[in-house]
XYZ file of C-alpha atoms in Angstrom:
747
model
C 4.330 23.314 21.678
C 4.938 21.100 24.588
C 6.551 21.138 27.886
C 9.203 19.242 29.380
C 7.734 15.949 30.503
C 10.158 15.427 33.172
C 9.780 18.787 34.748
C 6.487 17.919 35.109
C 6.501 14.297 36.301
C 9.075 15.637 38.699
C 6.928 18.552 40.295
C 3.800 16.220 40.203
C 5.407 13.640 42.353
C 7.038 16.610 44.669
C 3.378 17.809 45.242
C 2.265 14.309 46.121
C 4.861 13.682 48.424
C 5.086 17.108 50.549
C 1.534 18.027 50.853
C -1.553 16.726 50.151
C -3.526 17.957 46.840
C -5.687 21.067 47.332
C -9.542 19.979 46.191
C -9.820 21.844 42.850
C -13.712 22.098 41.151
C -13.626 18.841 39.016
C -14.704 20.035 35.814
C -11.505 22.492 35.357
C -9.321 20.109 36.240
C -10.268 17.680 33.719
C -10.436 20.372 30.913
C -6.690 21.983 32.244
C -5.562 17.997 32.894
C -6.690 16.917 28.941
C -5.604 19.774 27.313
C -1.965 20.086 29.168
C -1.512 16.294 28.335
C -2.487 16.595 24.715
C -1.487 19.593 23.515
C 1.230 20.613 26.344
C -0.673 23.766 27.128
C -4.018 25.475 28.438
C -6.179 27.428 26.938
C -5.657 30.302 29.733
C -1.917 30.301 27.996
C -3.416 31.986 24.670
C -6.112 34.111 26.537
C -3.873 37.127 26.246
C -0.248 38.279 24.541
C 1.462 38.504 28.017
C 0.326 34.489 28.633
C 1.210 33.662 25.007
C 4.823 35.263 25.286
C 5.108 33.510 28.765
C 4.201 30.120 26.672
C 6.660 30.706 24.265
C 9.344 31.396 26.263
C 8.306 28.659 28.839
C 11.812 26.925 30.022
C 11.936 23.622 28.324
C 14.853 20.502 28.406
C 17.823 22.123 25.564
C 18.516 18.157 25.204
C 16.628 17.271 22.309
C 17.556 20.515 20.349
C 20.887 19.445 20.924
C 20.899 16.137 19.704
C 19.180 17.444 16.678
C 21.701 20.391 16.076
C 24.852 17.198 16.310
C 22.856 15.467 13.760
C 21.445 17.934 11.231
C 25.271 19.751 11.428
C 26.910 16.162 10.676
C 24.330 15.359 7.654
C 25.376 19.102 6.222
C 29.063 18.332 6.653
C 28.204 15.078 4.789
C 26.341 16.605 2.098
C 28.634 19.280 1.249
C 31.010 17.240 -0.764
C 27.934 15.341 -2.498
C 24.695 17.087 -3.410
C 26.362 20.882 -2.540
C 28.765 19.763 -5.070
C 32.406 20.221 -3.608
C 33.477 16.864 -5.227
C 32.845 18.288 -8.932
C 33.479 22.101 -8.132
C 36.444 22.523 -10.491
C 34.050 20.590 -13.509
C 30.944 23.332 -12.576
C 33.121 26.460 -12.140
C 36.518 26.509 -14.121
C 37.908 29.449 -14.842
C 37.598 30.646 -18.231
C 34.755 27.944 -19.002
C 32.088 29.354 -21.771
C 28.932 28.246 -20.408
C 25.545 29.735 -19.722
C 24.613 29.932 -16.005
C 21.136 30.346 -14.222
C 21.403 32.523 -10.988
C 18.388 33.802 -9.022
C 19.355 37.253 -9.710
C 21.473 38.088 -13.555
C 23.769 39.967 -11.629
C 25.343 36.983 -9.228
C 28.100 35.661 -10.281
C 30.288 32.687 -9.135
C 33.671 33.654 -7.784
C 37.105 32.489 -9.307
C 37.433 28.636 -8.998
C 39.742 28.717 -6.374
C 37.949 30.965 -4.053
C 34.684 29.383 -4.693
C 36.683 26.393 -2.605
C 37.521 28.692 0.090
C 33.446 29.412 0.026
C 33.256 25.789 0.534
C 35.725 25.248 3.076
C 33.757 28.024 5.166
C 30.550 26.296 4.406
C 32.116 22.900 5.779
C 33.408 24.618 9.012
C 30.028 26.278 9.758
C 28.626 22.919 9.519
C 31.350 21.219 11.916
C 31.075 24.065 13.957
C 27.185 23.674 14.247
C 27.773 19.520 14.769
C 30.208 20.432 17.865
C 28.209 23.429 18.922
C 31.889 25.085 18.353
C 31.301 29.143 18.538
C 28.050 28.183 17.471
C 26.402 31.483 16.223
C 29.687 31.713 14.065
C 29.294 28.779 12.919
C 25.970 29.306 12.037
C 27.031 32.370 9.618
C 29.573 30.729 8.102
C 27.242 27.826 7.157
C 24.566 29.753 6.133
C 25.970 32.924 3.899
C 27.645 30.512 1.917
C 24.440 27.897 1.696
C 22.405 30.649 0.261
C 25.035 32.054 -1.895
C 25.343 28.886 -3.383
C 22.085 28.024 -3.798
C 20.937 31.418 -5.493
C 23.655 30.743 -7.898
C 22.445 27.768 -9.568
C 18.515 27.697 -9.845
C 19.165 24.229 -11.897
C 19.883 22.485 -8.356
C 16.884 23.858 -6.564
C 14.589 21.299 -4.831
C 12.435 21.207 -1.755
C 14.923 19.621 0.672
C 17.866 22.224 -0.292
C 15.587 24.609 0.469
C 14.725 23.570 3.873
C 18.323 23.002 4.646
C 18.878 26.800 4.349
C 15.642 27.448 6.320
C 16.959 25.138 9.429
C 20.382 26.605 9.155
C 18.432 30.173 9.505
C 16.786 29.063 12.488
C 19.587 27.531 14.176
C 21.225 30.951 13.519
C 18.166 32.268 15.836
C 17.705 29.708 18.419
C 19.926 28.323 21.431
C 20.930 25.157 20.103
C 23.919 25.320 21.832
C 22.932 24.981 25.286
C 23.228 20.852 25.493
C 26.196 18.724 24.455
C 28.534 21.533 22.818
C 31.760 22.887 23.018
C 30.373 26.238 24.012
C 28.874 24.613 27.262
C 32.592 23.504 28.374
C 33.678 26.642 28.253
C 30.371 29.091 29.577
C 28.944 27.554 32.523
C 25.926 30.009 31.391
C 25.013 28.077 28.588
C 26.279 24.710 29.835
C 22.879 22.583 29.993
C 20.705 25.673 30.047
C 17.283 25.639 29.360
C 15.595 26.842 25.988
C 12.652 28.645 25.306
C 9.759 26.703 23.808
C 9.759 28.393 20.712
C 13.017 27.229 20.139
C 11.452 23.904 19.509
C 8.186 25.360 17.831
C 10.420 26.790 14.830
C 11.531 23.773 13.977
C 8.479 21.030 14.762
C 5.946 23.799 13.020
C 8.709 23.762 9.929
C 8.510 20.092 9.439
C 4.837 20.037 10.164
C 4.625 21.979 7.332
C 6.756 20.057 5.002
C 4.505 17.141 5.441
C 1.434 18.850 5.455
C 1.803 21.176 2.497
C 3.254 18.284 0.777
C 0.070 16.439 1.047
C -2.083 19.030 0.231
C -0.409 19.523 -3.092
C -0.956 15.846 -3.509
C -4.322 15.948 -3.621
C -4.042 17.450 -7.064
C -5.954 14.748 -9.436
C -3.076 13.543 -11.380
C -1.557 12.085 -8.000
C -4.774 10.820 -6.699
C -5.429 9.182 -10.052
C -2.092 7.640 -10.078
C -0.271 9.233 -13.228
C 2.328 11.374 -11.549
C 4.534 8.563 -10.295
C 3.634 6.044 -12.924
C 6.564 3.860 -12.738
C 7.971 3.891 -9.522
C 5.953 0.886 -8.691
C 8.012 -1.203 -10.460
C 11.151 -0.782 -8.146
C 12.106 -3.988 -6.412
C 11.044 -2.246 -2.786
C 7.372 -2.608 -3.718
C 8.055 -6.288 -4.743
C 6.343 -7.499 -1.046
C 3.143 -5.262 -2.064
C 2.903 -7.007 -5.316
C 2.317 -10.171 -3.460
C -1.202 -9.335 -3.075
C -1.621 -6.347 -5.605
C -1.255 -6.105 -8.879
C 1.570 -3.602 -10.346
C -1.343 -1.007 -11.276
C -3.046 -0.887 -7.552
C 0.610 -1.026 -6.373
C 1.182 2.146 -8.066
C -2.312 3.713 -7.071
C -2.908 2.470 -3.795
C 0.702 1.909 -2.132
C 2.932 4.823 -4.276
C -0.065 7.628 -4.693
C -2.396 7.142 -1.919
C 0.012 5.892 0.636
C 2.243 9.067 -0.412
C -0.852 10.767 0.065
C -2.056 10.143 3.623
C 1.366 10.028 5.216
C 2.375 13.364 4.210
C -1.546 14.567 5.388
C -1.169 12.585 8.762
C 2.652 12.379 9.492
C 2.949 15.890 11.292
C -0.236 15.201 13.140
C 0.442 11.986 14.343
C 4.121 12.794 15.095
C 2.812 15.572 17.653
C 0.393 13.278 19.683
C 1.995 10.910 22.385
C -0.305 8.239 21.551
C 0.102 8.082 17.811
C 3.861 9.088 17.611
C 5.309 5.661 18.081
C 2.731 4.359 15.028
C 3.604 7.203 12.814
C 7.547 7.090 13.584
C 7.552 3.869 12.500
C 5.988 4.565 9.152
C 7.621 7.641 8.819
C 11.398 6.011 9.138
C 10.091 3.099 6.835
C 9.203 5.801 4.138
C 12.188 7.899 4.189
C 14.281 4.585 4.645
C 12.633 3.708 0.772
C 12.898 7.208 -0.426
C 16.901 6.963 0.191
C 16.905 3.710 -1.874
C 14.295 5.050 -4.800
C 15.924 8.612 -5.457
C 18.867 10.388 -5.535
C 18.130 12.613 -3.056
C 21.740 12.953 -0.948
C 21.049 13.526 2.989
C 17.559 14.343 2.740
C 16.029 10.903 4.032
C 18.294 10.743 6.817
C 17.705 14.450 7.667
C 14.161 14.183 7.857
C 14.554 10.955 9.817
C 16.606 13.508 12.657
C 13.700 15.887 12.524
C 11.557 13.004 13.859
C 13.081 12.847 17.451
C 12.204 16.795 17.688
C 8.551 15.695 17.909
C 9.946 13.113 20.929
C 9.645 14.624 24.526
C 12.789 17.185 24.776
C 14.795 15.132 27.588
C 14.703 11.831 25.823
C 18.146 12.197 25.277
C 18.652 12.078 29.433
C 16.472 9.759 29.475
C 18.397 7.312 26.998
C 21.580 8.095 28.505
C 20.537 7.273 31.836
C 19.691 3.334 30.954
C 22.986 3.006 29.209
C 25.747 1.473 31.664
C 27.249 4.357 33.832
C 30.972 3.130 32.513
C 29.890 5.181 29.478
C 28.386 8.406 30.498
C 31.796 10.142 31.100
C 31.600 10.074 27.086
C 28.032 10.836 26.777
C 25.563 13.862 27.165
C 24.444 15.082 30.753
C 21.760 13.214 32.586
C 21.424 15.784 35.376
C 18.260 18.105 35.136
C 19.059 21.763 32.882
C 19.904 24.904 35.091
C 17.449 27.905 34.974
C 18.421 30.144 31.784
C 17.800 34.124 31.776
C 16.402 33.889 28.488
C 13.067 31.793 29.689
C 10.208 32.933 31.611
C 9.598 30.835 34.796
C 5.997 30.958 36.463
C 5.531 32.335 39.382
C 8.866 34.775 39.449
C 7.882 38.346 39.030
C 9.812 41.440 37.857
C 13.348 39.564 36.598
C 11.385 36.592 35.324
C 8.350 38.305 33.506
C 8.457 38.366 29.817
C 11.259 41.272 28.453
C 12.290 42.786 25.149
C 14.233 39.407 24.120
C 11.218 37.067 25.107
C 8.244 39.328 23.078
C 10.951 39.509 19.904
C 11.296 35.390 20.147
C 7.513 35.376 20.435
C 6.763 37.946 17.126
C 9.572 36.023 15.127
C 7.890 32.283 15.708
C 4.395 34.091 14.691
C 5.725 35.867 11.997
C 8.051 33.087 10.548
C 5.108 30.824 10.514
C 2.940 32.694 9.343
C 5.197 33.373 6.123
C 6.158 29.840 5.678
C 2.277 29.245 5.442
C 1.806 32.095 2.681
C 4.941 31.101 0.653
C 3.492 28.148 -0.745
C 0.467 29.960 -2.125
C 2.119 33.052 -3.442
C 2.232 32.276 -6.679
C -0.076 35.037 -7.923
C 3.067 37.090 -7.269
C 5.779 35.295 -8.666
C 3.679 34.524 -11.858
C 6.939 34.761 -14.001
C 7.740 31.359 -12.714
C 4.652 29.692 -13.309
C 4.560 27.335 -16.620
C 2.446 23.959 -16.202
C 3.556 23.986 -12.569
C 3.766 26.662 -10.134
C 6.524 28.836 -8.285
C 10.243 28.810 -7.664
C 10.227 24.836 -7.957
C 11.998 25.170 -4.127
C 9.547 26.549 -1.444
C 6.338 25.039 -2.616
C 6.521 22.079 -1.014
C 5.034 20.401 -4.066
C 7.525 16.853 -3.693
C 7.138 14.115 -6.517
C 3.643 15.568 -7.669
C 4.990 15.630 -11.363
C 7.017 13.662 -13.922
C 8.339 15.174 -17.055
C 9.370 13.233 -20.275
C 10.846 15.045 -23.169
C 10.189 13.817 -26.505
C 11.770 16.348 -29.247
C 14.127 19.946 -28.046
C 14.921 21.886 -30.977
C 16.843 25.205 -30.959
C 16.814 27.251 -34.134
C 18.943 30.581 -34.674
C 18.847 33.298 -37.175
C 21.321 35.624 -37.940
C 19.491 38.783 -37.397
C 21.705 40.337 -40.353
C 22.089 37.945 -43.023
C 19.189 36.343 -42.347
C 20.751 32.859 -41.999
C 19.290 30.061 -40.004
C 20.671 27.144 -38.145
C 20.552 24.476 -35.241
C 22.330 24.239 -31.976
C 22.629 21.101 -30.077
C 20.044 21.357 -27.021
C 22.088 22.020 -24.250
C 25.018 23.397 -25.919
C 27.114 25.364 -23.628
C 25.197 24.256 -20.242
C 26.143 21.820 -18.096
C 22.525 21.203 -17.424
C 19.056 19.922 -18.956
C 16.685 21.845 -16.447
C 16.500 25.167 -18.658
C 13.772 23.417 -20.646
C 10.970 23.100 -18.832
C 11.136 26.904 -16.936
C 10.640 29.971 -18.765
C 12.650 31.969 -16.935
C 15.788 29.715 -17.218
C 15.001 29.462 -20.761
C 15.279 33.564 -21.038
C 18.500 33.434 -19.734
C 19.569 30.787 -21.974
C 18.694 32.628 -24.539
C 20.376 35.998 -23.422
C 23.643 33.702 -22.967
C 23.627 32.191 -26.604
C 22.961 35.765 -27.962
C 26.251 36.556 -26.300
C 28.470 33.435 -26.777
C 27.370 33.158 -30.740
C 28.913 36.143 -31.533
C 32.001 34.540 -31.461
C 30.662 32.366 -34.297
C 30.314 35.479 -36.703
C 26.658 35.443 -35.832
C 25.504 39.125 -35.822
C 22.187 39.824 -33.675
C 20.671 36.152 -33.245
C 17.808 35.236 -32.895
C 16.851 32.333 -30.974
C 13.540 30.142 -30.847
C 12.829 27.127 -29.166
C 10.782 24.218 -29.730
C 10.333 21.902 -26.327
C 8.078 18.813 -26.653
C 6.966 17.964 -23.045
C 4.678 15.134 -21.618
C 3.843 15.914 -17.912
C 2.133 13.216 -15.643
C 1.729 10.531 -19.008
C -0.105 13.224 -20.763
C 0.177 13.964 -24.949
C 3.721 15.238 -25.635
C 2.932 18.842 -26.474
C 5.128 22.285 -26.945
C 6.110 24.023 -23.953
C 6.972 27.043 -25.878
C 5.907 29.037 -28.537
C 8.389 28.398 -31.465
C 8.057 31.480 -33.249
C 9.011 33.868 -30.609
C 12.327 35.204 -30.488
C 13.061 34.499 -26.505
C 16.154 37.111 -26.722
C 14.055 40.022 -27.614
C 10.633 38.264 -25.364
C 9.311 40.053 -22.385
C 9.577 37.829 -18.803
C 9.188 39.601 -15.648
C 8.823 37.551 -12.179
C 5.595 39.300 -11.538
C 3.726 38.845 -14.892
C 2.864 35.992 -16.588
C 4.919 34.854 -19.479
C 2.949 35.261 -22.565
C 4.959 32.687 -24.794
C 4.164 29.883 -22.513
C 1.610 27.500 -24.300
C -1.580 26.182 -21.918
C -1.408 23.018 -20.887
C -3.993 21.150 -22.618
C -5.463 19.414 -19.524
C -8.883 18.983 -21.245
C -7.089 16.037 -23.061
C -5.901 14.320 -19.620
C -8.718 11.803 -20.340
C -6.851 10.619 -22.981
C -4.558 8.857 -20.777
C -6.488 5.652 -20.069
C -6.649 5.284 -23.911
C -2.925 5.347 -23.645
C -2.813 2.383 -21.342
C -5.451 0.488 -23.885
C -3.229 1.252 -26.898
C -0.121 0.445 -25.166
C -1.146 -2.920 -23.632
C -2.387 -3.698 -27.289
C 1.013 -3.609 -28.781
C 4.077 -6.218 -28.829
C 7.293 -5.752 -27.295
C 8.981 -4.857 -30.100
C 6.678 -1.399 -31.032
C 6.920 1.249 -29.457
C 4.260 4.318 -29.234
C 4.154 8.255 -29.083
C 1.470 10.322 -28.611
C 1.394 13.414 -29.666
C -1.018 16.836 -29.438
C -0.364 20.328 -31.288
C -1.976 23.641 -31.198
C -3.844 24.915 -34.593
C -1.799 26.681 -36.958
C 1.500 25.229 -35.842
C 3.479 22.174 -37.545
C 6.005 19.624 -36.190
C 8.952 18.900 -38.163
C 10.178 15.038 -37.414
C 12.621 12.414 -38.812
C 12.183 8.853 -39.478
C 15.626 7.455 -38.385
C 16.462 4.767 -41.162
C 16.929 2.109 -38.119
C 12.849 2.594 -38.146
C 11.684 1.006 -40.818
C 8.304 0.446 -40.110
C 6.636 3.733 -38.717
C 3.413 4.990 -39.129
C 1.173 7.738 -37.878
C -2.534 7.916 -36.868
C -4.701 10.817 -36.020
C -6.779 10.469 -32.903
C -8.701 13.858 -33.380
C -8.908 16.627 -35.313
C -7.388 17.138 -38.734
C -3.438 17.263 -39.826
C -1.971 17.938 -43.065
C 1.043 15.422 -43.486
C 3.857 16.859 -45.661
C 6.561 14.191 -46.949
C 9.499 16.911 -47.587
C 11.591 14.992 -50.302
C 8.523 14.299 -52.691
C 6.531 17.495 -51.823
C 3.977 15.132 -50.949
C 0.864 16.429 -48.906
C -1.666 14.094 -47.200
C -4.893 15.381 -45.658
C -5.618 13.201 -42.844
C -8.672 13.104 -40.229
C -9.615 11.267 -36.818
C -9.355 7.688 -37.417
C -7.083 7.849 -40.212
C -3.472 7.273 -40.876
C -0.406 5.804 -43.039
C 2.832 4.817 -43.334
C 5.978 6.864 -42.882
C 8.735 7.079 -45.243
C 12.436 5.761 -42.869
C 15.472 8.169 -43.607
C 13.295 11.308 -44.319
C 11.742 14.260 -43.174
C 8.114 15.160 -42.655
C 6.059 17.860 -41.325
C 2.188 17.370 -39.667
C 0.231 20.405 -40.032
C -2.477 21.069 -37.682
C -5.206 22.527 -39.584
C -8.061 21.833 -37.523
C -10.081 24.531 -35.479
C -8.856 22.924 -32.326
C -5.890 21.104 -31.104
C -4.880 18.175 -33.030
C -4.078 14.335 -31.575
C -2.219 12.001 -33.351
C 0.159 8.971 -32.563
C 3.075 7.662 -33.865
C 4.121 3.576 -34.238
C 7.371 2.577 -34.909
C 9.422 -0.587 -34.580
C 13.123 -0.264 -34.727
C 13.690 -2.891 -37.522
C 17.528 -2.544 -36.727
C 17.129 -3.501 -33.189
C 14.630 -6.373 -34.235
C 17.137 -7.904 -36.494
C 20.182 -7.742 -34.060
C 18.234 -9.172 -31.668
C 17.184 -11.961 -33.679
C 21.323 -12.321 -35.029
C 22.308 -12.419 -31.075
C 19.815 -15.029 -30.441
C 21.017 -17.527 -33.175
C 24.826 -16.455 -32.105
C 23.365 -17.878 -28.694
C 21.622 -20.936 -29.868
C 25.025 -21.778 -31.798
C 27.377 -21.348 -28.599
C 24.790 -23.730 -26.899
C 24.815 -26.050 -29.605
C 28.996 -25.929 -29.211
C 28.827 -26.446 -25.720
C 26.298 -29.570 -25.154
C 27.993 -31.123 -28.343
C 25.039 -31.025 -30.728
C 26.904 -28.999 -33.250
C 29.487 -30.761 -34.674
C 30.944 -28.968 -37.679
C 33.976 -26.285 -36.814
C 33.224 -23.052 -36.004
C 34.765 -20.452 -38.707
C 37.507 -17.953 -36.962
C 35.302 -15.216 -36.921
C 33.109 -17.072 -34.458
C 35.837 -18.719 -32.029
C 35.216 -15.724 -29.288
C 31.989 -17.021 -29.084
C 33.299 -19.883 -26.860
C 36.323 -18.435 -25.140
C 34.255 -15.275 -24.490
C 37.244 -13.062 -24.849
C 36.853 -9.315 -26.542
C 40.345 -8.966 -26.709
C 40.552 -12.049 -29.466
C 37.869 -10.699 -31.424
C 38.083 -9.485 -35.199
C 36.776 -6.125 -35.301
C 35.864 -6.645 -38.795
C 32.619 -8.675 -37.103
C 30.601 -6.434 -35.211
C 28.047 -8.644 -34.959
C 29.978 -11.079 -32.502
C 31.082 -7.934 -30.964
C 27.957 -6.899 -29.799
C 27.157 -10.438 -28.674
C 30.376 -10.584 -26.340
C 29.064 -7.155 -24.738
C 25.713 -8.426 -24.356
C 27.088 -11.073 -22.651
C 29.456 -9.474 -20.511
C 26.931 -6.925 -19.410
C 24.734 -9.648 -18.419
C 27.285 -11.572 -16.475
C 28.302 -8.018 -14.912
C 24.201 -7.753 -13.902
C 24.314 -11.363 -12.403
C 27.029 -10.853 -10.476
C 25.715 -7.598 -9.095
C 22.634 -9.267 -7.763
C 24.526 -12.141 -6.128
C 26.679 -10.015 -4.454
C 26.178 -10.139 -0.620
C 25.459 -7.349 1.728
C 29.029 -6.927 2.716
C 30.101 -6.561 -0.835
C 27.750 -4.186 -1.622
C 28.640 -1.954 1.767
C 32.249 -2.219 0.779
C 31.276 -0.867 -2.817
C 29.440 1.728 -1.156
C 32.356 2.884 1.251
C 34.246 2.622 -1.722
C 32.833 5.018 -3.912
C 32.522 7.338 -1.239
C 35.903 7.273 -0.122
C 37.029 8.414 -3.695
C 34.510 11.150 -3.995
C 35.289 12.439 -0.422
C 39.109 11.915 -1.315
C 38.698 14.412 -4.571
C 36.900 16.654 -2.404
C 39.689 16.591 0.055
C 42.282 16.774 -2.411
C 40.742 19.692 -4.920
C 40.367 21.522 -1.936
C 44.001 21.211 -0.611
C 45.221 22.326 -3.616
C 42.955 25.522 -4.332
C 43.936 26.671 -0.924
C 47.476 25.950 -1.908
C 47.172 28.020 -5.193
C 45.498 31.144 -2.602
C 47.523 31.077 -0.171
C 51.384 30.556 -2.376
C 50.040 31.047 -5.719
C 49.928 28.590 -8.229
C 52.393 26.193 -9.438
C 53.459 25.602 -13.093
C 51.021 24.282 -15.162
C 52.614 20.654 -15.421
C 52.361 20.122 -11.805
C 48.840 21.650 -11.813
C 48.210 19.058 -14.276
C 49.699 16.046 -12.171
C 48.108 17.050 -8.814
C 44.667 16.953 -10.211
C 45.682 13.861 -12.326
C 46.582 12.423 -9.011
C 42.870 13.551 -7.450
C 41.107 12.218 -9.960
C 42.729 8.614 -9.667
C 39.990 5.637 -9.179
C 37.662 8.365 -9.816
C 37.894 8.538 -13.791
C 38.917 5.355 -13.582
C 35.979 4.223 -11.954
C 33.789 6.460 -14.772
C 35.947 4.683 -17.459
C 34.719 1.392 -16.294
C 31.383 1.985 -15.904
C 31.453 3.688 -19.519
C 32.790 0.266 -21.106
C 29.582 -1.437 -19.142
C 27.298 0.200 -21.497
C 26.396 -1.396 -24.565
C 26.490 1.183 -27.649
C 25.544 -1.085 -30.285
C 21.707 -1.326 -29.331
C 20.494 2.360 -29.398
C 17.227 3.262 -28.861
C 16.097 6.526 -30.309
C 15.218 9.684 -28.777
C 12.989 10.942 -31.241
C 11.366 10.034 -34.440
C-alpha cells in the first residue's frame, strides 16, 4: 500500500524551495518518516475507519497499473489459442462425440462446436480489449465470463495459474486499469491519465503476495523439505551449473526444494520493500525463466514476471519513458503528471473530497476479498469430498509442485447387473484425459458416464469397479480407491469425506530411504517396483513374456502368492521371495493383520537380448568402415552401410531396429548441435502453425454460424487445409519414436 513516490518527492521539493521547513517534534518526525518510507503510510492512517478508507482511496499514479493491464491482456490473448485450447477445440468438443466430461457442476454442458468457437472469439476480443484499454469494462466482462465458463467446464485442466488468471480478470473488472495508456483515455478526457485509488494496487499486490506466500507455506510439508516432491527435476540440464559443486542429490535437496521453499516464502516480502526489491526481482525473474523451460505451463511464467512490476513505484513507466529519446515519445505513454480523479480522496479537501459511498465500498471490498483469499486455501474442512491424498479442488490451494504421482496399475472392471457377466475396460476409454484417476469426484463422474454409455453395448445396469495404484512423492505403490466398491452406486458429496478412498500409508514413508539403497544396488538392466497393500485385499498381476527374470520379495507383513495357471499357493513372510513365471497371471493376497510391503525385481530379457544384438551390429558396421572386416556382408545387412530404411528387407526386424535407433541418435545429436537461431526458428514455426490452425478453424465455425454449414466434402477439405503442417509435424514426431524397444507400464 505505497503512495506515489514521484508525488512525494515533488511535494518535498516544493516545500523546501517555497518556505522554510516548520520545526516538528523529533520523535514524531522520525516515526512518521520511517513508516512512510518503509510501508508507504503512517500508523495514524489505520487509527479509524474513516482514515483507512481515505488511505485505500489515496490518489495513486495509474501508470504501473496501465502497463500491467497491457501485459496481462496480451499474455491472455496469446494464452487462449494455447493453454485454453482454441487450437484443438474441435478435437475436444466435436459434436456427437461419445466422451465423458468432468465439469464442476454436472448440469454444465459444452455448447455445440461452432458456438464454442464463438465463445472463444468473445474471450479473445475481451483479452484484446483489455490489452488496448478499449471499451474496458465490457472487454473485461467479455474475457471473464467465457473464461470462467470454460474453466468450470473441465476440471481436468484446472491448475493454480489458470485459477489465478480468472482472479486477476475479476479484479480488472472492478478496478480502473484503463486510466493510462488506453484507447478509452483518448476519447474520454476524464479517464485520460487520471489518478486511481490505492486499493486498485492493493488488491493485485496482495493477490500476488498470497500466491507466493501460501505456496511457500504449503512447501513446509515434510515431503518437500526432505526432497521427495520433485525428485527427478534436478536431472534437467538447467541445473547443470549447480552440479559443478553439488551432487545431483544435494542439487535436488538444496537448490530445487529448499531454494523453492525460501523463494516462495520470502518473494512477496522482498518485492514489497525498496531495499530488497532489486535483489528479489533478479531471483524471481531467474526462477520464472527456469520454470518456463522446465514445465509446460503456458504463459504463467511470463505473467508472473509481469506481476513483479506491480511492486515497483507506480510511476516507473513515466520515469522510464522520460529517459528515452524524445523522438519516440509520441508513440509512448504519457510522462506528464496524472490529473485528479473524482474516485480518489485527496488530503486537505472536505465535502466533495471526503470519502463517499463508492470509496467506502472499494475499501470494504478490498478487506473482504483479501480475507476470502486467505481463507480459501485452508477451507478443505468444508469441501471434504474433494480431499483425497491431497486437499481441495486442486486449483485454489496454491500447493504448486508439492506432489508428484506415478501410476503403476489401473484396472476398470464392469459387471452386468442382470446377467452377472464380468468384463474389463481399457483405462481411459471414452475420455480425453488421464487426470480422473487421482480424484474421487472425477471418478464418480466417470463411473456415472460409463454406466450410460455401456448400455449401447448390451450391458444392463452395469456396476463399475476401479483398482488404481499410485505412488505419491516416491512412496510405495498403493491403492487409491477400494476396489470392492461399485462407484456407480457409491456415495459422494462435496461436503463429506469420501468413504471409498483408501488412506495414504504415511507410516510407511520412512521406507523411502531403503528404496534408494535398493535401487543403487541394482545394475542398469534390473528395475524394481515397491508395492504396499491393505489386509484382506489382493493384487492380480501379469508378468509379460518379455520379463523373463522376475521375482517378488516381501519386505514387511505376510502374503499368500497364488500362481493362477498351476493353482499353486505359497505363503511368504518378511525377507522371503520367489521367482515368478513369465507369461502368466498371479495373485498376491495380503494375509497379515497389517499392511504388506513387497517389491518386484525384473529384467526385460527381450530388451537386453535386443541391445546385445544391436551392439554386435554396431561393431560389425565399424569393422566394415575401418576395413578390418574383409568378408562381404550378406544382402540383409547391406542397409547397415547405406543407412537407408527404404532399402531394407522387411523380413529383418533386427536391422530395422538398429537403423531406427541410429536415426534417432542422429536426430538427437542434430538437435543438440542446433544454434540458438535455429531453435528460435523452430519455436516460431511451431507457434505459427498453432495460431494458423486456431484462426482457420475459428473462421470456418463463424462462417457456419452465419451462412450455415457447407457440404461435407467442402467442410472436410477446409479442415484438411487447416491441418496442413500440423498433422505432418505430428506424423514426423511419431516416426521418430522407436516402437521396437518397449518398456512395460505394469508387470
